Coordinates of C-alpha atoms and ligand atoms in Angstrom, one line a residue:
M1 CA -50.0 82.1 16.5
R2 CA -49.5 80.4 19.8
I3 CA -51.9 82.2 22.0
V4 CA -52.3 82.2 25.8
L5 CA -56.0 82.7 26.5
G6 CA -56.3 84.0 30.1
I7 CA -59.8 83.7 31.6
S8 CA -60.5 85.7 34.7
G9 CA -63.5 85.4 37.0
G10 CA -66.6 87.0 35.6
I11 CA -69.9 85.9 34.4
A12 CA -68.6 86.4 30.8
A13 CA -66.1 83.6 31.4
Y14 CA -68.5 81.2 29.6
K15 CA -68.1 83.3 26.4
A16 CA -64.4 82.6 26.4
A17 CA -65.2 79.0 25.4
E18 CA -66.6 80.1 22.1
L19 CA -63.7 82.6 21.7
A20 CA -61.2 79.7 22.1
R21 CA -63.1 77.8 19.4
L22 CA -63.0 80.8 17.0
L23 CA -59.3 81.3 17.6
I24 CA -58.6 77.6 16.8
R25 CA -60.8 77.8 13.7
N26 CA -58.6 80.8 12.6
G27 CA -55.6 78.5 12.8
H28 CA -54.2 79.5 16.2
E29 CA -53.0 77.3 19.0
V30 CA -54.7 78.1 22.3
Q31 CA -53.4 77.5 25.8
A32 CA -56.1 78.3 28.3
V33 CA -55.1 79.8 31.7
M34 CA -57.8 80.2 34.3
T35 CA -57.8 82.2 37.5
R36 CA -59.3 80.6 40.6
A37 CA -62.3 82.9 40.3
A38 CA -62.9 81.9 36.7
E39 CA -63.1 78.3 37.8
E40 CA -66.1 79.2 39.8
F41 CA -67.9 80.2 36.6
V42 CA -66.7 77.5 34.1
R43 CA -65.1 74.2 34.6
P44 CA -61.5 73.8 33.2
L45 CA -62.6 70.7 31.4
T46 CA -64.7 72.9 29.0
F47 CA -61.5 74.6 27.8
A48 CA -59.4 71.4 27.9
S49 CA -61.9 69.7 25.6
L50 CA -62.1 72.7 23.2
T51 CA -58.3 73.3 23.0
G52 CA -57.1 69.8 23.3
R53 CA -54.7 70.9 26.0
K54 CA -54.5 70.8 29.7
V55 CA -55.7 74.0 31.3
I56 CA -53.4 75.8 33.6
T57 CA -55.2 76.9 36.7
D58 CA -52.6 77.5 39.5
I59 CA -49.0 78.4 40.0
F60 CA -48.1 75.7 42.5
S61 CA -50.8 73.1 42.9
S62 CA -54.2 72.2 41.7
A63 CA -57.3 70.8 43.0
S64 CA -58.0 69.1 39.7
P65 CA -54.8 67.3 38.6
D66 CA -56.3 66.0 35.4
A67 CA -56.8 69.5 34.0
T68 CA -53.7 71.1 35.3
L69 CA -50.0 71.4 34.6
S70 CA -48.1 72.4 37.7
S71 CA -44.5 73.4 38.0
A72 CA -42.8 76.2 39.8
V73 CA -41.4 77.6 36.6
E74 CA -44.2 76.8 34.3
H75 CA -45.1 80.5 34.0
I76 CA -41.7 81.3 32.5
G77 CA -42.0 78.4 30.0
V78 CA -45.5 79.4 28.9
A79 CA -44.5 83.0 28.6
Q80 CA -41.5 82.1 26.3
E81 CA -43.4 79.6 24.2
H82 CA -46.3 81.8 23.2
D83 CA -46.7 84.7 20.7
L84 CA -49.6 86.6 22.2
L85 CA -51.5 86.9 25.5
L86 CA -55.2 87.5 25.3
V87 CA -57.2 88.0 28.5
A88 CA -61.0 87.7 28.0
P89 CA -62.8 88.4 30.1
A90 CA -60.4 90.7 32.0
T91 CA -61.9 91.6 35.3
A92 CA -61.2 94.9 37.2
N93 CA -59.0 92.9 39.5
T94 CA -56.9 91.4 36.7
L95 CA -56.4 94.8 35.1
A96 CA -55.3 96.2 38.5
K97 CA -52.9 93.4 39.0
F98 CA -51.4 93.7 35.5
A99 CA -51.2 97.5 35.8
H100 CA -49.3 97.3 39.1
G101 CA -47.2 94.2 38.5
M102 CA -48.7 92.1 41.2
A103 CA -48.0 88.5 40.7
D104 CA -50.1 86.3 43.0
D105 CA -51.4 83.6 40.6
F106 CA -50.4 81.9 37.4
L107 CA -51.9 84.4 35.0
S108 CA -50.5 87.6 36.7
T109 CA -47.1 85.9 37.2
M110 CA -46.9 84.8 33.6
Y111 CA -48.0 88.3 32.4
L112 CA -44.8 89.7 34.0
A113 CA -42.6 87.2 32.2
F114 CA -44.4 87.7 28.9
R115 CA -42.7 89.9 26.2
G116 CA -45.2 89.6 23.3
P117 CA -48.3 91.6 22.4
V118 CA -51.1 91.7 25.0
V119 CA -54.8 92.1 24.2
L120 CA -57.2 92.8 27.0
A121 CA -61.0 92.4 26.7
P122 CA -62.5 93.7 29.9
A123 CA -65.9 92.9 31.3
M124 CA -67.4 94.1 34.5
N125 CA -70.2 96.1 36.1
N126 CA -70.6 99.6 34.5
N127 CA -69.8 101.4 37.7
M128 CA -66.6 99.3 38.1
W129 CA -65.7 100.1 34.5
E130 CA -66.2 103.8 35.0
H131 CA -64.4 103.9 38.4
P132 CA -61.4 106.2 38.4
A133 CA -59.2 103.4 39.6
T134 CA -60.2 101.2 36.6
R135 CA -59.7 104.2 34.2
A136 CA -56.3 104.8 35.7
N137 CA -55.3 101.2 35.4
L138 CA -56.5 101.0 31.8
E139 CA -54.5 104.1 31.0
I140 CA -51.3 102.5 32.4
L141 CA -52.0 99.4 30.4
K142 CA -52.6 101.3 27.1
Q143 CA -49.5 103.4 27.7
R144 CA -47.6 100.1 28.0
G145 CA -48.7 99.3 24.4
H146 CA -51.4 96.8 25.2
L147 CA -54.5 96.6 23.0
V148 CA -57.7 97.1 24.9
V149 CA -61.0 95.9 23.3
D150 CA -63.5 98.1 25.1
P151 CA -66.6 96.4 26.4
D152 CA -70.0 97.0 24.7
D153 CA -73.0 98.7 26.2
G154 CA -75.7 96.2 27.2
F155 CA -77.8 94.7 30.0
L156 CA -75.3 93.5 32.6
A157 CA -75.5 90.5 34.9
C158 CA -76.1 92.8 37.8
G159 CA -79.4 94.0 36.2
T160 CA -78.1 97.5 35.1
Y161 CA -77.6 98.8 31.6
G162 CA -74.3 100.4 30.5
P163 CA -70.8 99.7 29.3
G164 CA -69.3 96.6 30.7
R165 CA -70.4 93.7 28.6
L166 CA -67.6 91.7 27.1
A167 CA -67.1 92.8 23.4
E168 CA -68.4 90.5 20.7
N169 CA -66.0 87.6 20.1
E170 CA -65.5 88.6 16.4
K171 CA -64.3 92.0 17.6
I172 CA -61.8 90.3 20.0
V173 CA -60.6 88.0 17.4
A174 CA -60.0 90.9 15.0
A175 CA -58.0 92.7 17.7
V176 CA -55.9 89.6 18.2
E177 CA -55.1 89.4 14.5
R178 CA -54.3 93.1 14.4
A179 CA -52.0 92.8 17.5
G180 CA -50.3 89.8 16.0
L181 CA -49.4 91.8 12.9
R182 CA -48.2 94.9 14.9
P183 CA -44.5 95.3 15.5
A184 CA -43.4 95.1 19.1
Q185 CA -44.7 98.1 21.1
D186 CA -41.2 98.8 22.4
F187 CA -41.7 102.6 22.2
A188 CA -44.8 102.6 24.3
G189 CA -44.6 105.3 26.9
E190 CA -42.0 107.3 24.9
T191 CA -42.6 110.7 23.5
V192 CA -40.4 111.3 20.4
L193 CA -39.9 114.8 19.3
I194 CA -38.8 114.8 15.6
T195 CA -37.8 117.7 13.4
A196 CA -38.0 117.2 9.7
G197 CA -37.7 118.9 6.3
P198 CA -36.0 122.2 5.4
T199 CA -36.4 125.6 6.8
Q200 CA -37.0 128.7 4.6
E201 CA -35.4 132.0 5.5
P202 CA -37.2 134.8 3.6
L203 CA -35.3 137.5 1.7
D204 CA -38.4 139.3 0.5
P205 CA -42.0 138.3 0.0
V206 CA -41.2 136.0 -3.0
R207 CA -37.7 134.7 -2.3
Y208 CA -36.1 132.6 0.4
L209 CA -32.9 130.7 1.3
T210 CA -33.4 127.0 2.0
N211 CA -31.6 123.6 2.2
R212 CA -32.3 120.6 0.1
S213 CA -34.5 118.3 2.1
S214 CA -37.6 116.3 1.2
G215 CA -38.5 115.5 4.8
K216 CA -38.8 111.8 3.9
M217 CA -36.2 110.5 6.5
G218 CA -37.8 112.4 9.4
Y219 CA -41.3 111.4 8.4
A220 CA -40.2 107.8 8.1
I221 CA -38.8 107.9 11.7
A222 CA -42.1 109.4 12.8
A223 CA -44.1 106.6 11.2
A224 CA -41.9 103.9 12.6
A225 CA -42.0 105.3 16.1
L226 CA -45.8 105.6 16.0
E227 CA -46.1 102.0 14.8
R228 CA -43.9 100.9 17.8
G229 CA -46.2 102.7 20.2
A230 CA -44.6 106.1 20.7
R231 CA -46.3 109.4 21.0
V232 CA -44.8 111.6 18.2
I233 CA -44.5 115.3 18.0
L234 CA -43.4 116.2 14.5
V235 CA -42.0 119.8 13.9
S236 CA -41.9 120.1 10.2
G237 CA -40.6 122.5 7.7
P238 CA -42.4 122.9 4.3
V239 CA -42.6 119.5 2.6
N240 CA -44.7 117.8 0.0
I241 CA -45.4 114.6 1.9
V242 CA -48.3 113.5 4.1
A243 CA -47.7 113.2 7.9
P244 CA -48.3 109.8 9.4
A245 CA -51.7 109.5 11.1
G246 CA -51.4 109.9 14.8
A247 CA -48.5 112.3 14.9
S248 CA -49.0 115.8 16.4
V249 CA -47.7 118.0 13.6
I250 CA -46.4 121.5 14.1
R251 CA -45.7 123.3 10.9
I252 CA -43.1 125.9 10.8
R253 CA -41.2 127.8 8.2
T254 CA -38.1 129.5 9.5
A255 CA -35.2 128.2 11.8
R256 CA -36.4 130.6 14.4
E257 CA -39.9 129.2 14.3
M258 CA -38.5 125.7 14.5
R259 CA -36.4 126.6 17.5
D260 CA -39.4 128.0 19.3
A261 CA -41.6 125.0 18.5
V262 CA -38.9 122.6 19.6
F263 CA -38.4 124.2 23.0
A264 CA -42.2 124.7 23.5
N265 CA -42.6 120.9 23.1
L266 CA -39.4 119.8 24.9
E267 CA -40.9 119.0 28.3
P268 CA -42.8 115.8 27.5
A269 CA -40.1 114.5 25.1
T270 CA -38.1 111.4 26.1
V271 CA -36.3 111.1 22.8
I272 CA -35.3 113.9 20.3
V273 CA -34.5 113.3 16.7
K274 CA -33.1 116.3 14.9
C275 CA -33.5 115.3 11.4
A276 CA -34.4 118.7 9.9
A277 CA -32.0 120.4 7.4
V278 CA -32.0 123.8 9.2
A279 CA -30.7 126.7 7.3
D280 CA -27.4 127.8 8.9
F281 CA -27.8 131.4 7.6
R282 CA -30.7 133.8 7.0
P283 CA -30.8 137.2 5.2
A284 CA -29.8 139.8 7.8
S285 CA -32.9 141.7 6.9
E286 CA -36.2 140.8 5.1
A287 CA -37.3 143.3 2.5
A288 CA -41.0 144.3 3.0
Q289 CA -41.4 144.6 -0.8
K290 CA -40.1 142.5 -3.7
I291 CA -36.5 143.4 -4.4
K292 CA -36.6 144.7 -8.1
K293 CA -33.8 143.8 -10.5
T294 CA -31.8 146.8 -11.8
G295 CA -29.2 145.0 -13.9
A296 CA -26.6 145.6 -11.2
S297 CA -25.3 142.7 -9.0
V298 CA -26.6 142.4 -5.5
S299 CA -24.8 141.3 -2.3
L300 CA -26.7 139.7 0.5
E301 CA -25.7 140.0 4.1
L302 CA -26.4 136.8 5.9
E303 CA -26.4 136.2 9.6
P304 CA -26.2 132.8 11.4
T305 CA -29.4 131.1 12.7
A306 CA -29.5 129.6 16.2
D307 CA -28.0 126.2 16.3
I308 CA -31.0 124.3 17.7
L309 CA -29.1 121.0 18.2
A310 CA -26.3 122.6 20.1
E311 CA -28.8 124.3 22.4
L312 CA -30.6 121.0 22.9
G313 CA -27.3 119.5 23.9
Q314 CA -27.2 121.9 26.8
K315 CA -30.9 121.5 27.8
R316 CA -31.6 117.9 27.0
G317 CA -31.5 116.6 30.6
S318 CA -31.7 112.8 30.4
R319 CA -33.5 112.7 27.0
V320 CA -31.9 110.7 24.2
L321 CA -30.6 113.2 21.6
V322 CA -30.0 112.2 18.0
G323 CA -28.5 114.6 15.5
F324 CA -28.0 114.3 11.8
A325 CA -25.0 115.3 9.7
A326 CA -24.8 115.8 6.0
E327 CA -21.2 115.6 5.0
T328 CA -19.3 115.6 1.7
E329 CA -16.1 114.0 3.1
N330 CA -14.5 112.3 6.2
L331 CA -17.9 111.0 7.3
A332 CA -16.8 109.1 10.4
H333 CA -14.5 111.9 11.6
Y334 CA -17.2 114.7 11.3
A335 CA -19.9 112.4 12.7
R336 CA -17.8 111.8 15.9
L337 CA -16.9 115.5 16.1
K338 CA -20.6 116.5 15.9
L339 CA -21.5 113.9 18.5
E340 CA -19.0 115.5 20.9
T341 CA -19.5 119.2 20.2
K342 CA -23.3 119.0 20.2
K343 CA -23.5 116.5 23.1
C344 CA -25.6 114.0 21.3
D345 CA -26.1 110.3 22.0
M346 CA -26.1 109.5 18.3
V347 CA -25.3 111.2 15.1
V348 CA -26.7 109.8 11.9
A349 CA -24.3 110.7 9.1
N350 CA -25.1 110.9 5.4
L351 CA -22.5 111.2 2.7
V352 CA -24.2 113.6 0.4
S353 CA -21.6 113.5 -2.4
G354 CA -21.7 109.8 -3.1
E355 CA -22.9 108.2 -6.3
E356 CA -26.4 107.4 -4.9
P357 CA -28.7 110.3 -4.5
V358 CA -29.8 111.1 -0.9
F359 CA -32.1 114.1 -1.3
D360 CA -35.6 113.2 -2.3
S361 CA -34.6 109.5 -2.6
D362 CA -36.7 106.8 -1.0
S363 CA -33.5 104.9 0.2
N364 CA -30.6 105.9 2.2
E365 CA -27.2 104.6 3.5
V366 CA -25.9 106.1 6.7
L367 CA -23.2 105.8 9.4
L368 CA -24.2 105.9 13.0
A369 CA -21.8 107.4 15.5
L370 CA -22.8 106.3 19.0
R371 CA -22.0 107.8 22.4
T372 CA -20.5 104.4 23.3
G373 CA -17.7 105.1 20.8
E374 CA -19.1 102.5 18.3
L375 CA -19.6 103.3 14.6
A376 CA -22.5 101.4 13.0
P377 CA -22.8 101.5 9.2
L378 CA -26.3 100.8 8.0
A379 CA -26.3 99.4 4.5
R380 CA -28.5 101.0 1.8
A381 CA -32.1 100.3 2.5
S382 CA -35.5 102.1 2.3
K383 CA -35.7 105.2 4.6
R384 CA -38.4 103.3 6.5
E385 CA -36.0 100.4 7.1
I386 CA -33.2 102.8 8.1
A387 CA -35.7 104.5 10.5
G388 CA -36.4 101.2 12.2
Q389 CA -32.7 100.5 12.7
I390 CA -32.2 104.0 14.1
L391 CA -35.0 103.3 16.6
D392 CA -33.4 100.0 17.5
H393 CA -30.1 101.8 18.4
I394 CA -32.0 104.5 20.4
L395 CA -33.6 101.7 22.5
K396 CA -30.1 100.2 23.1
L397 CA -28.8 103.5 24.2
K398 CA -31.7 103.8 26.7
R399 CA -30.9 100.5 28.4
Ligands
CTP401 N1 -29.0 121.9 13.1 C1 -29.7 122.6 14.0 N2 -29.8 124.0 13.9 C2 -29.1 124.6 12.9 C3 -28.3 123.9 12.0 C4 -28.3 122.5 12.2 O1 -30.4 122.1 14.9 N3 -29.1 125.9 12.9 C5 -29.0 120.4 13.3 C6 -29.6 119.6 12.2 O2 -30.9 119.4 12.4 C7 -28.8 118.3 12.2 C8 -27.4 118.8 12.7 O3 -27.6 120.0 13.3 O4 -29.3 117.4 13.2 C9 -26.3 118.8 11.7 O5 -26.5 119.7 10.7 P1 -25.4 120.0 9.6 O6 -25.8 121.2 8.8 O7 -24.9 118.8 9.0 O8 -24.2 120.5 10.5 P2 -23.8 121.8 11.2 O9 -24.1 121.8 12.6 O10 -24.4 122.9 10.3 O11 -22.2 121.8 11.1 P3 -21.2 122.0 9.8 O12 -21.5 123.3 9.3 O13 -19.9 121.9 10.4 O14 -21.5 120.9 8.9

């Protein structure tokens, strides 16, 4: 990877020299950027010698021309040409500037122009680390999808003992490698409410009405959204698959329970994906005891369940609403119709009578009907791959 190593001013700045060496040994290219305060602790020449590159120290000019690249737009170029930004040590001041978008030196200006993964390794006095202002800034930065390598406990330069010592370099390098492998955290700050699987509508203690659904598509969307930094609330009917780690799972059985769980969790949601195969009908009454066979035929009276998606269409506010449609014919027509009538931003339509199986399958082929009027066919791919493409379209709709 091409890594920008930002060094801000703290006593731990000297440790960044060894860090630069380790990153280079792991096969990365390192461009060091130092804040003015960092220069008070370590000379730019140290990093220039280790990385074999001039060290960037200021946005407009520099007191040490031999160790500095200076150009008014350098920060944009550096942001575009690098894959990852690591700041170690990150001082309380640097964290505050990043959290609030202040751009008053090269590092903080470049940060705003940077689109790749960001890893922050803070180091500071333990009281500064524990101060509510620093906690709040860290929360903002984590919400933004940045990876924070917490400092270790130890004796600090100020003579106290506590959390604040820059994490071991090996830990920071491991975080960098992990962040490099992570997909873009473009769902950071989003809360995605997903419904998945079937519902079961009991007829008596041993029988129920249900829909065919494995839950795989909804769970794949949950996993993909989590990987991209979202908070995920998964309202799931009975399925035989394991929920992705990190999702808040609410298990329900009936359409009524699903409706209640959805509306109880609507408030924090910014995106709703209604993947569940909700039963459209339920037995009008549930027998308390098992209905015994008598040899005679039996008629069931069914009543409609609440249409959760249609109700969400009314109550969604500015949330992105994605519905699903399982159709046996006229896919595009019905998808567009559902988009309109249920007031969705996107309908993911499945042809369930095609040659390829949909139910319980690990792959899928769908047609997206978008509120922009566009129809986007997604070629057959794994449900995980399709999930990623659905999320890409959700982001486009949010812009
Ligand atoms: N849905 C819902 N509540 C219901 C039934 C369906 O929220 N009681 C949602 C599903 O989660 C899905 C979408 O509605 O996102 C489409 O479901 P589908 O059964 O294909 O369509 P219906 O609305 O039932 O319409 P139709 O009977 O015309 O196919």
